[in-house]
Amino acid sequence: MANHDRVTKAVIPAAGLGTRFLPATKAMPKEMLPVVDKPAIQYVVEEAVDAGLHDVLMITGRNKNALENHFDRNAELEETLVKKGDTDRLEKVNYSTALADMHYVRQGDPKGLGHAVLRAKMHVGREPFAVLLGDDIIDARDDLLKRMLQVQAERHATVVALLEVDPDSIHLYGAAAVEETDEDDVVRITGLVEKPDKEHAPSNYAIIGRYVLRPEVFDVLERTEPGRGGEIQLTDALQSMAEAPDWTGGVYGVVFRGRRYDTGDRLDYIKAIIRLAIDREDLGPELRPWLREFASELEDEPVEFVEEMPADPTGPIQTLSARDN
Ligand code: G1P
């Protein structure tokens, strides 16, 4: 394997506004929302590091200081924990500081995922690199990124993670047209569409937020016109790369069959917390029996739902856009 083909860098776009989680994300980035007791973003950085990618570039935006602070030292907190002799918590605090070699660049205008990735060009240079989206958490017990890096090294191509989803959900994702290869979990991608209607989707293979991209993606992104939602879409750039395998190496998909948690949606976020907490040795033994009892109580209880927000005393509020990036 040529040296320039070894992936060492991970790029994590984290400039979204998190509108789906307002008001929680009014003054705090959505990536800092806790999943059990760690911010969602820490799972993603841990996954990159676990796959051998210690150089992490985060693409941030306004309001994202908490992200930088989380991966930096907090001398006052450390001192307090040392004084208390609380070594357990001190270890947790120091762990996120030492986790990776963190770098930050701001996106400026939020012009879409493709635009965010293009901001990584200077830092990445002419090497293949990984992109991890913070809304998807991949269970640390199931390898995905490592497998993608392996496929990238073997095929010298761009590799995306695919998940078979219910056709009713394909409109939430980039969808891929695929051809089989000689490997059971690898497909060749012949076309990609960003968030198609169910009727126009080429398949129910959805791109989940993991990519290993060849540096040619920067050249393509520079020429990619705004697409769906008026944004520069990474999916559109990948479509151009799939169409020009001669100079881009083509695009392959690794079909993921493991556990993935979507923390970008409120309901899925709640499910993710429960699913992850239940397997934790410090919480699972008490949570499991409680959850069973709670579920059985639910069956006979009459339901009385609570309003999402108390009535606004000052009149109607402005509707927010459904777009959450
Ligand atoms: C982005 C991509 C989409 C992909 C998805 C995975 O969409 O544009 O192709 O399927 O991430 O989570 P977003 O969810 O940011 O709107």
Short mmCIF file of C-alpha atoms and ligand atoms in Angstrom, two decimals:
data_model
loop_
_atom_site.label_atom_id
_atom_site.label_comp_id
_atom_site.label_asym_id
_atom_site.label_seq_id
_atom_site.Cartn_x
_atom_site.Cartn_y
_atom_site.Cartn_z
CA MET A 1 0.00 0.00 0.00
CA ALA A 2 1.39 3.36 -0.97
CA ASN A 3 1.98 5.67 1.95
CA HIS A 4 -0.27 8.40 0.58
CA ASP A 5 -3.13 5.94 0.64
CA ARG A 6 -3.08 5.38 4.41
CA VAL A 7 -5.95 7.11 6.17
CA THR A 8 -4.89 9.00 9.30
CA LYS A 9 -7.40 11.84 9.54
CA ALA A 10 -11.03 12.03 10.53
CA VAL A 11 -13.30 14.95 9.73
CA ILE A 12 -16.40 15.53 11.84
CA PRO A 13 -18.90 18.11 10.58
CA ALA A 14 -20.55 19.70 13.63
CA ALA A 15 -21.90 23.02 12.44
CA GLY A 16 -25.61 22.15 12.39
CA LEU A 17 -28.09 24.28 14.26
CA GLY A 18 -29.85 21.40 15.98
CA THR A 19 -33.28 22.93 15.47
CA ARG A 20 -35.01 19.61 16.14
CA PHE A 21 -33.86 19.80 19.73
CA LEU A 22 -34.82 23.37 20.53
CA PRO A 23 -34.94 24.80 23.11
CA ALA A 24 -32.21 22.44 24.45
CA THR A 25 -29.89 23.55 21.65
CA LYS A 26 -30.56 27.27 21.90
CA ALA A 27 -27.25 27.95 23.67
CA MET A 28 -25.59 24.54 23.38
CA PRO A 29 -24.51 22.54 20.32
CA LYS A 30 -26.63 19.47 19.63
CA GLU A 31 -23.44 17.38 19.58
CA MET A 32 -23.08 18.05 23.32
CA LEU A 33 -26.42 16.46 24.21
CA PRO A 34 -25.64 13.61 26.60
CA VAL A 35 -26.20 10.04 25.48
CA VAL A 36 -26.28 8.34 28.89
CA ASP A 37 -23.39 10.29 30.44
CA LYS A 38 -21.20 11.22 27.47
CA PRO A 39 -21.88 13.91 24.89
CA ALA A 40 -22.92 12.36 21.57
CA ILE A 41 -19.82 13.76 19.88
CA GLN A 42 -17.47 11.86 22.20
CA TYR A 43 -18.76 8.50 20.95
CA VAL A 44 -17.92 9.61 17.43
CA VAL A 45 -14.40 10.78 18.30
CA GLU A 46 -13.84 7.53 20.21
CA GLU A 47 -14.91 5.56 17.14
CA ALA A 48 -12.41 7.43 14.94
CA VAL A 49 -9.59 6.88 17.43
CA ASP A 50 -10.51 3.22 17.82
CA ALA A 51 -10.11 2.83 14.05
CA GLY A 52 -6.62 4.37 14.30
CA LEU A 53 -7.52 7.92 13.27
CA HIS A 54 -6.00 10.15 15.95
CA ASP A 55 -6.03 13.36 13.94
CA VAL A 56 -9.55 14.75 14.18
CA LEU A 57 -10.74 17.91 12.44
CA MET A 58 -14.06 19.24 13.59
CA ILE A 59 -15.98 21.59 11.30
CA THR A 60 -17.84 23.85 13.68
CA GLY A 61 -20.00 26.93 13.50
CA ARG A 62 -21.31 29.63 15.78
CA ASN A 63 -22.20 28.61 19.30
CA LYS A 64 -19.79 25.69 19.32
CA ASN A 65 -17.31 26.70 22.05
CA ALA A 66 -18.58 23.91 24.29
CA LEU A 67 -17.23 21.38 21.78
CA GLU A 68 -13.71 22.76 21.96
CA ASN A 69 -13.91 23.04 25.73
CA HIS A 70 -15.01 19.42 26.05
CA PHE A 71 -11.86 18.13 24.37
CA ASP A 72 -9.59 20.58 26.18
CA ARG A 73 -8.30 20.65 29.75
CA ASN A 74 -10.40 22.07 32.54
CA ALA A 75 -7.75 22.89 35.14
CA GLU A 76 -10.17 24.12 37.78
CA LEU A 77 -12.30 20.99 37.60
CA GLU A 78 -9.22 18.75 37.59
CA GLU A 79 -7.88 20.51 40.68
CA THR A 80 -11.17 20.13 42.55
CA LEU A 81 -11.34 16.41 41.75
CA VAL A 82 -7.70 15.92 42.79
CA LYS A 83 -8.39 17.66 46.12
CA LYS A 84 -11.40 15.40 46.68
CA GLY A 85 -9.37 12.34 45.73
CA ASP A 86 -12.08 11.46 43.18
CA THR A 87 -9.81 9.56 40.80
CA ASP A 88 -12.66 7.87 38.93
CA ARG A 89 -14.19 11.12 37.77
CA LEU A 90 -10.77 12.68 37.21
CA GLU A 91 -10.00 9.85 34.82
CA LYS A 92 -13.23 10.49 32.91
CA VAL A 93 -12.43 14.18 32.63
CA ASN A 94 -8.87 13.58 31.47
CA TYR A 95 -9.93 10.87 29.04
CA SER A 96 -11.75 13.21 26.67
CA THR A 97 -8.84 15.68 26.83
CA ALA A 98 -6.25 13.12 25.78
CA LEU A 99 -8.45 11.23 23.35
CA ALA A 100 -7.31 12.68 20.02
CA ASP A 101 -5.27 15.37 18.37
CA MET A 102 -8.15 17.81 17.89
CA HIS A 103 -8.31 20.57 15.28
CA TYR A 104 -11.10 22.98 14.48
CA VAL A 105 -12.19 25.02 11.51
CA ARG A 106 -15.39 27.01 11.25
CA GLN A 107 -17.78 26.61 8.37
CA GLY A 108 -18.92 30.23 8.17
CA ASP A 109 -22.00 30.02 5.98
CA PRO A 110 -23.96 26.84 6.60
CA LYS A 111 -24.19 25.83 2.92
CA GLY A 112 -24.61 22.09 3.40
CA LEU A 113 -22.65 18.95 4.18
CA GLY A 114 -20.61 19.11 0.96
CA HIS A 115 -19.56 22.66 1.80
CA ALA A 116 -18.61 21.60 5.34
CA VAL A 117 -16.42 18.79 4.00
CA LEU A 118 -14.76 21.18 1.57
CA ARG A 119 -13.61 23.25 4.57
CA ALA A 120 -11.35 20.30 5.46
CA LYS A 121 -9.32 20.60 2.24
CA MET A 122 -6.33 22.50 3.67
CA HIS A 123 -6.02 20.28 6.71
CA VAL A 124 -6.43 16.98 4.88
CA GLY A 125 -4.22 17.64 1.84
CA ARG A 126 -4.02 14.96 -0.86
CA GLU A 127 -4.76 11.92 1.29
CA PRO A 128 -7.85 9.81 1.68
CA PHE A 129 -9.71 10.64 4.90
CA ALA A 130 -12.75 9.62 6.91
CA VAL A 131 -15.88 11.66 7.53
CA LEU A 132 -18.06 10.83 10.51
CA LEU A 133 -21.42 12.49 11.05
CA GLY A 134 -22.31 13.15 14.66
CA ASP A 135 -25.98 12.15 14.46
CA ASP A 136 -25.11 8.50 13.93
CA ILE A 137 -23.57 6.49 16.74
CA ILE A 138 -22.21 3.09 15.77
CA ASP A 139 -22.06 0.58 18.61
CA ALA A 140 -18.42 0.21 19.67
CA ARG A 141 -18.91 -3.60 19.64
CA ASP A 142 -19.62 -3.60 15.89
CA ASP A 143 -16.82 -2.63 13.53
CA LEU A 144 -17.80 -0.41 10.66
CA LEU A 145 -15.14 2.23 10.13
CA LYS A 146 -12.31 -0.31 10.42
CA ARG A 147 -13.95 -2.44 7.74
CA MET A 148 -14.44 0.62 5.51
CA LEU A 149 -10.76 1.54 5.87
CA GLN A 150 -9.84 -1.99 4.86
CA VAL A 151 -12.04 -1.84 1.76
CA GLN A 152 -10.61 1.58 0.89
CA ALA A 153 -7.06 0.25 1.17
CA GLU A 154 -7.85 -2.76 -1.01
CA ARG A 155 -9.85 -1.00 -3.71
CA HIS A 156 -8.29 2.49 -3.60
CA ALA A 157 -11.79 3.83 -3.94
CA THR A 158 -14.19 6.03 -2.02
CA VAL A 159 -16.25 4.02 0.46
CA VAL A 160 -19.55 4.87 2.14
CA ALA A 161 -21.50 3.04 4.82
CA LEU A 162 -24.87 1.68 3.75
CA LEU A 163 -27.78 0.43 5.81
CA GLU A 164 -30.90 -1.26 4.48
CA VAL A 165 -33.80 0.83 5.75
CA ASP A 166 -37.56 0.58 5.52
CA PRO A 167 -38.58 2.04 2.12
CA ASP A 168 -40.81 4.48 4.04
CA SER A 169 -37.69 6.07 5.56
CA ILE A 170 -35.48 6.31 2.47
CA HIS A 171 -36.52 9.97 1.91
CA LEU A 172 -34.44 10.87 4.99
CA TYR A 173 -31.16 9.66 3.47
CA GLY A 174 -28.90 9.56 0.49
CA ALA A 175 -29.95 6.42 -1.44
CA ALA A 176 -27.63 4.24 -3.53
CA ALA A 177 -28.06 2.19 -6.69
CA VAL A 178 -25.77 -0.81 -6.22
CA GLU A 179 -24.23 -3.84 -7.89
CA GLU A 180 -22.94 -6.91 -6.08
CA THR A 181 -19.22 -7.60 -5.73
CA ASP A 182 -17.35 -10.76 -4.81
CA GLU A 183 -17.57 -9.75 -1.13
CA ASP A 184 -20.81 -10.26 0.75
CA ASP A 185 -20.71 -6.94 2.62
CA VAL A 186 -19.36 -4.79 -0.23
CA VAL A 187 -21.34 -3.34 -3.15
CA ARG A 188 -20.30 -1.16 -6.04
CA ILE A 189 -22.28 2.06 -6.18
CA THR A 190 -23.49 3.02 -9.63
CA GLY A 191 -25.61 6.01 -8.64
CA LEU A 192 -26.69 8.13 -5.67
CA VAL A 193 -29.65 10.38 -4.97
CA GLU A 194 -30.01 12.70 -1.99
CA LYS A 195 -33.25 12.15 -0.06
CA PRO A 196 -35.41 10.73 -2.87
CA ASP A 197 -39.15 10.08 -2.60
CA LYS A 198 -39.94 6.46 -1.95
CA GLU A 199 -41.14 6.16 -5.58
CA HIS A 200 -37.87 7.45 -7.04
CA ALA A 201 -35.41 5.75 -4.70
CA PRO A 202 -32.94 3.51 -6.57
CA SER A 203 -32.98 1.04 -3.63
CA ASN A 204 -33.51 1.00 0.11
CA TYR A 205 -29.77 1.18 0.74
CA ALA A 206 -29.32 4.38 2.77
CA ILE A 207 -26.05 6.17 3.36
CA ILE A 208 -25.40 6.37 7.08
CA GLY A 209 -22.96 8.94 8.36
CA ARG A 210 -19.62 7.27 7.67
CA TYR A 211 -17.49 7.93 4.59
CA VAL A 212 -13.91 7.22 3.58
CA LEU A 213 -13.24 9.70 0.82
CA ARG A 214 -10.48 10.03 -1.71
CA PRO A 215 -9.05 13.55 -1.96
CA GLU A 216 -10.51 13.94 -5.47
CA VAL A 217 -13.75 14.68 -3.62
CA PHE A 218 -12.44 18.21 -2.98
CA ASP A 219 -12.01 18.85 -6.71
CA VAL A 220 -15.52 17.56 -7.32
CA LEU A 221 -17.06 19.52 -4.43
CA GLU A 222 -15.53 22.74 -5.74
CA ARG A 223 -17.57 22.25 -8.90
CA THR A 224 -20.73 20.91 -7.28
CA GLU A 225 -23.71 23.21 -7.64
CA PRO A 226 -26.21 23.57 -4.80
CA GLY A 227 -28.65 20.67 -4.91
CA ARG A 228 -31.47 19.55 -2.66
CA GLY A 229 -32.52 22.29 -0.24
CA GLY A 230 -30.24 24.77 -2.03
CA GLU A 231 -27.25 23.17 -0.28
CA ILE A 232 -24.01 21.73 -1.60
CA GLN A 233 -24.64 18.04 -1.11
CA LEU A 234 -21.89 15.51 -0.47
CA THR A 235 -24.16 12.91 -2.06
CA ASP A 236 -24.14 14.85 -5.35
CA ALA A 237 -20.32 14.97 -5.34
CA LEU A 238 -20.23 11.22 -4.69
CA GLN A 239 -22.65 10.68 -7.56
CA SER A 240 -20.18 12.49 -9.88
CA MET A 241 -17.36 10.31 -8.51
CA ALA A 242 -19.37 7.13 -9.10
CA GLU A 243 -19.88 8.27 -12.70
CA ALA A 244 -16.15 8.84 -13.29
CA PRO A 245 -14.36 5.80 -11.81
CA ASP A 246 -11.35 6.28 -14.12
CA TRP A 247 -9.96 9.20 -12.21
CA THR A 248 -11.86 8.96 -8.90
CA GLY A 249 -11.45 5.24 -8.24
CA GLY A 250 -15.23 4.84 -8.08
CA VAL A 251 -17.48 4.49 -5.05
CA TYR A 252 -18.15 1.36 -3.00
CA GLY A 253 -20.53 0.71 -0.13
CA VAL A 254 -19.93 -1.36 2.97
CA VAL A 255 -23.26 -2.80 4.05
CA PHE A 256 -23.55 -2.42 7.81
CA ARG A 257 -25.59 -5.00 9.69
CA GLY A 258 -24.69 -3.97 13.24
CA ARG A 259 -26.15 -1.66 15.83
CA ARG A 260 -26.56 2.00 14.90
CA TYR A 261 -28.24 4.67 16.98
CA ASP A 262 -29.65 7.81 15.43
CA THR A 263 -29.32 10.69 17.87
CA GLY A 264 -30.43 13.36 15.40
CA ASP A 265 -34.11 12.67 15.93
CA ARG A 266 -35.79 13.15 19.31
CA LEU A 267 -37.55 9.80 19.47
CA ASP A 268 -34.52 7.86 18.23
CA TYR A 269 -32.35 9.81 20.67
CA ILE A 270 -34.45 8.58 23.60
CA LYS A 271 -34.31 5.02 22.24
CA ALA A 272 -30.52 5.30 21.83
CA ILE A 273 -30.06 6.28 25.46
CA ILE A 274 -32.15 3.36 26.69
CA ARG A 275 -30.48 0.84 24.39
CA LEU A 276 -26.99 1.96 25.36
CA ALA A 277 -27.72 2.27 29.08
CA ILE A 278 -29.25 -1.17 29.29
CA ASP A 279 -25.97 -2.86 28.32
CA ARG A 280 -23.86 -0.80 30.70
CA GLU A 281 -22.65 -2.73 33.71
CA ASP A 282 -23.13 0.25 36.03
CA LEU A 283 -26.72 0.94 34.94
CA GLY A 284 -28.11 -2.13 33.17
CA PRO A 285 -28.73 -4.35 36.21
CA GLU A 286 -31.10 -1.79 37.74
CA LEU A 287 -32.51 -0.35 34.53
CA ARG A 288 -33.58 -3.67 33.00
CA PRO A 289 -36.04 -4.78 35.72
CA TRP A 290 -37.39 -1.24 36.06
CA LEU A 291 -38.00 -1.01 32.34
CA ARG A 292 -39.83 -4.34 32.31
CA GLU A 293 -42.08 -3.25 35.14
CA PHE A 294 -42.67 0.13 33.57
CA ALA A 295 -43.59 -1.45 30.23
CA SER A 296 -46.10 -3.78 31.85
CA GLU A 297 -47.67 -0.88 33.77
CA LEU A 298 -48.07 1.02 30.51
CA GLU A 299 -50.27 -1.70 29.12
CA ASP A 300 -53.10 -1.14 31.59
CA GLU A 301 -52.74 2.59 32.24
CA PRO A 302 -55.01 5.06 30.44
CA VAL A 303 -52.84 7.50 28.49
CA GLU A 304 -52.96 11.21 29.16
CA PHE A 305 -50.47 13.04 26.95
CA VAL A 306 -48.86 16.28 28.06
CA GLU A 307 -48.75 19.26 25.71
CA GLU A 308 -45.34 19.84 24.11
CA MET A 309 -45.13 23.47 25.22
CA PRO A 310 -47.25 25.56 27.55
CA ALA A 311 -49.48 28.08 25.78
CA ASP A 312 -47.60 31.18 24.69
CA PRO A 313 -48.92 34.18 26.61
CA THR A 314 -47.63 36.64 23.99
CA GLY A 315 -49.40 35.13 21.02
CA PRO A 316 -48.44 32.77 18.19
CA ILE A 317 -44.78 31.90 17.82
CA GLN A 318 -42.95 31.84 14.53
CA THR A 319 -42.71 28.44 12.93
CA LEU A 320 -39.21 27.05 12.65
CA SER A 321 -37.91 25.35 9.57
CA ALA A 322 -37.93 21.57 9.66
CA ARG A 323 -34.37 21.54 8.36
CA ASP A 324 -32.01 20.60 11.14
CA ASN A 325 -28.51 21.04 9.85
C1 G1P B 1 -26.81 13.58 5.59
C2 G1P B 1 -26.54 13.23 4.12
C3 G1P B 1 -27.38 12.03 3.71
C4 G1P B 1 -27.10 10.87 4.65
C5 G1P B 1 -27.35 11.29 6.11
C6 G1P B 1 -26.91 10.19 7.07
O1 G1P B 1 -28.13 14.05 5.70
O2 G1P B 1 -26.82 14.35 3.32
O3 G1P B 1 -27.04 11.65 2.40
O4 G1P B 1 -27.91 9.77 4.31
O5 G1P B 1 -26.61 12.47 6.43
O6 G1P B 1 -27.24 10.50 8.38
P1 G1P B 1 -28.66 14.83 7.01
O7 G1P B 1 -29.17 13.77 7.93
O8 G1P B 1 -27.51 15.57 7.58
O9 G1P B 1 -29.76 15.72 6.52
#
